[in-house]
């Protein structure tokens, strides 16, 4: 049996179609994932919404949507399988 692990830590941000500016996906008022621009501004996973906005006022905040993330990842899985 073979097992392959694919880790895409920023996937929720990618699936949401975020632009190149600082962007983060929130789950229960905490940062679930963020892009490189947000990390450059000091945003980290687990950071509270208020702290993230204070650190980076131009941060675009998106809601967590697991269904969206799964649908967007299906083509990636198909490519890996082939």
JSON list of C-alpha atoms in Angstrom, two decimals, residues 10-48:
[
{"chain": "A", "resi": 10, "resn": "UNK", "atom": "CA", "xyz": [-2.96, 28.21, 2.51]},
{"chain": "A", "resi": 11, "resn": "UNK", "atom": "CA", "xyz": [-5.58, 26.22, 0.62]},
{"chain": "A", "resi": 12, "resn": "UNK", "atom": "CA", "xyz": [-8.65, 27.94, 2.16]},
{"chain": "A", "resi": 13, "resn": "UNK", "atom": "CA", "xyz": [-7.27, 31.28, 0.94]},
{"chain": "A", "resi": 14, "resn": "UNK", "atom": "CA", "xyz": [-6.53, 29.88, -2.52]},
{"chain": "A", "resi": 15, "resn": "UNK", "atom": "CA", "xyz": [-9.98, 28.25, -2.76]},
{"chain": "A", "resi": 16, "resn": "UNK", "atom": "CA", "xyz": [-11.63, 31.55, -1.82]},
{"chain": "A", "resi": 17, "resn": "UNK", "atom": "CA", "xyz": [-9.95, 33.16, -4.81]},
{"chain": "A", "resi": 18, "resn": "UNK", "atom": "CA", "xyz": [-8.22, 35.82, -2.75]},
{"chain": "A", "resi": 19, "resn": "UNK", "atom": "CA", "xyz": [-6.14, 38.42, -4.54]},
{"chain": "A", "resi": 20, "resn": "UNK", "atom": "CA", "xyz": [-2.50, 39.23, -4.00]},
{"chain": "A", "resi": 21, "resn": "UNK", "atom": "CA", "xyz": [-3.05, 41.59, -1.06]},
{"chain": "A", "resi": 22, "resn": "UNK", "atom": "CA", "xyz": [-3.12, 40.47, 2.57]},
{"chain": "A", "resi": 23, "resn": "UNK", "atom": "CA", "xyz": [-5.95, 38.01, 3.07]},
{"chain": "A", "resi": 24, "resn": "UNK", "atom": "CA", "xyz": [-7.02, 35.59, 5.80]},
{"chain": "A", "resi": 25, "resn": "UNK", "atom": "CA", "xyz": [-9.76, 33.02, 6.28]},
{"chain": "A", "resi": 26, "resn": "UNK", "atom": "CA", "xyz": [-11.44, 33.10, 9.68]},
{"chain": "A", "resi": 27, "resn": "UNK", "atom": "CA", "xyz": [-13.04, 30.34, 11.68]},
{"chain": "A", "resi": 28, "resn": "UNK", "atom": "CA", "xyz": [-14.72, 31.32, 14.95]},
{"chain": "A", "resi": 29, "resn": "UNK", "atom": "CA", "xyz": [-12.99, 34.72, 15.03]},
{"chain": "A", "resi": 30, "resn": "UNK", "atom": "CA", "xyz": [-9.52, 33.23, 14.62]},
{"chain": "A", "resi": 31, "resn": "UNK", "atom": "CA", "xyz": [-7.25, 33.05, 11.57]},
{"chain": "A", "resi": 32, "resn": "UNK", "atom": "CA", "xyz": [-7.48, 29.60, 10.00]},
{"chain": "A", "resi": 33, "resn": "UNK", "atom": "CA", "xyz": [-5.22, 30.35, 7.03]},
{"chain": "A", "resi": 34, "resn": "UNK", "atom": "CA", "xyz": [-3.53, 33.37, 5.49]},
{"chain": "A", "resi": 35, "resn": "UNK", "atom": "CA", "xyz": [-1.54, 34.16, 2.38]},
{"chain": "A", "resi": 36, "resn": "UNK", "atom": "CA", "xyz": [2.10, 35.24, 2.14]},
{"chain": "A", "resi": 37, "resn": "UNK", "atom": "CA", "xyz": [1.19, 38.94, 2.05]},
{"chain": "A", "resi": 38, "resn": "UNK", "atom": "CA", "xyz": [-0.66, 38.60, 5.33]},
{"chain": "A", "resi": 39, "resn": "UNK", "atom": "CA", "xyz": [2.22, 36.65, 6.89]},
{"chain": "A", "resi": 40, "resn": "UNK", "atom": "CA", "xyz": [4.60, 39.39, 5.80]},
{"chain": "A", "resi": 41, "resn": "UNK", "atom": "CA", "xyz": [2.39, 41.82, 7.74]},
{"chain": "A", "resi": 42, "resn": "UNK", "atom": "CA", "xyz": [2.68, 39.65, 10.87]},
{"chain": "A", "resi": 43, "resn": "UNK", "atom": "CA", "xyz": [-0.55, 37.66, 10.60]},
{"chain": "A", "resi": 44, "resn": "UNK", "atom": "CA", "xyz": [-0.35, 34.07, 11.89]},
{"chain": "A", "resi": 45, "resn": "UNK", "atom": "CA", "xyz": [-2.68, 31.06, 12.14]},
{"chain": "A", "resi": 46, "resn": "UNK", "atom": "CA", "xyz": [-4.63, 31.11, 15.38]},
{"chain": "A", "resi": 47, "resn": "UNK", "atom": "CA", "xyz": [-4.42, 34.88, 15.75]},
{"chain": "A", "resi": 48, "resn": "UNK", "atom": "CA", "xyz": [-7.65, 36.51, 16.88]}
]
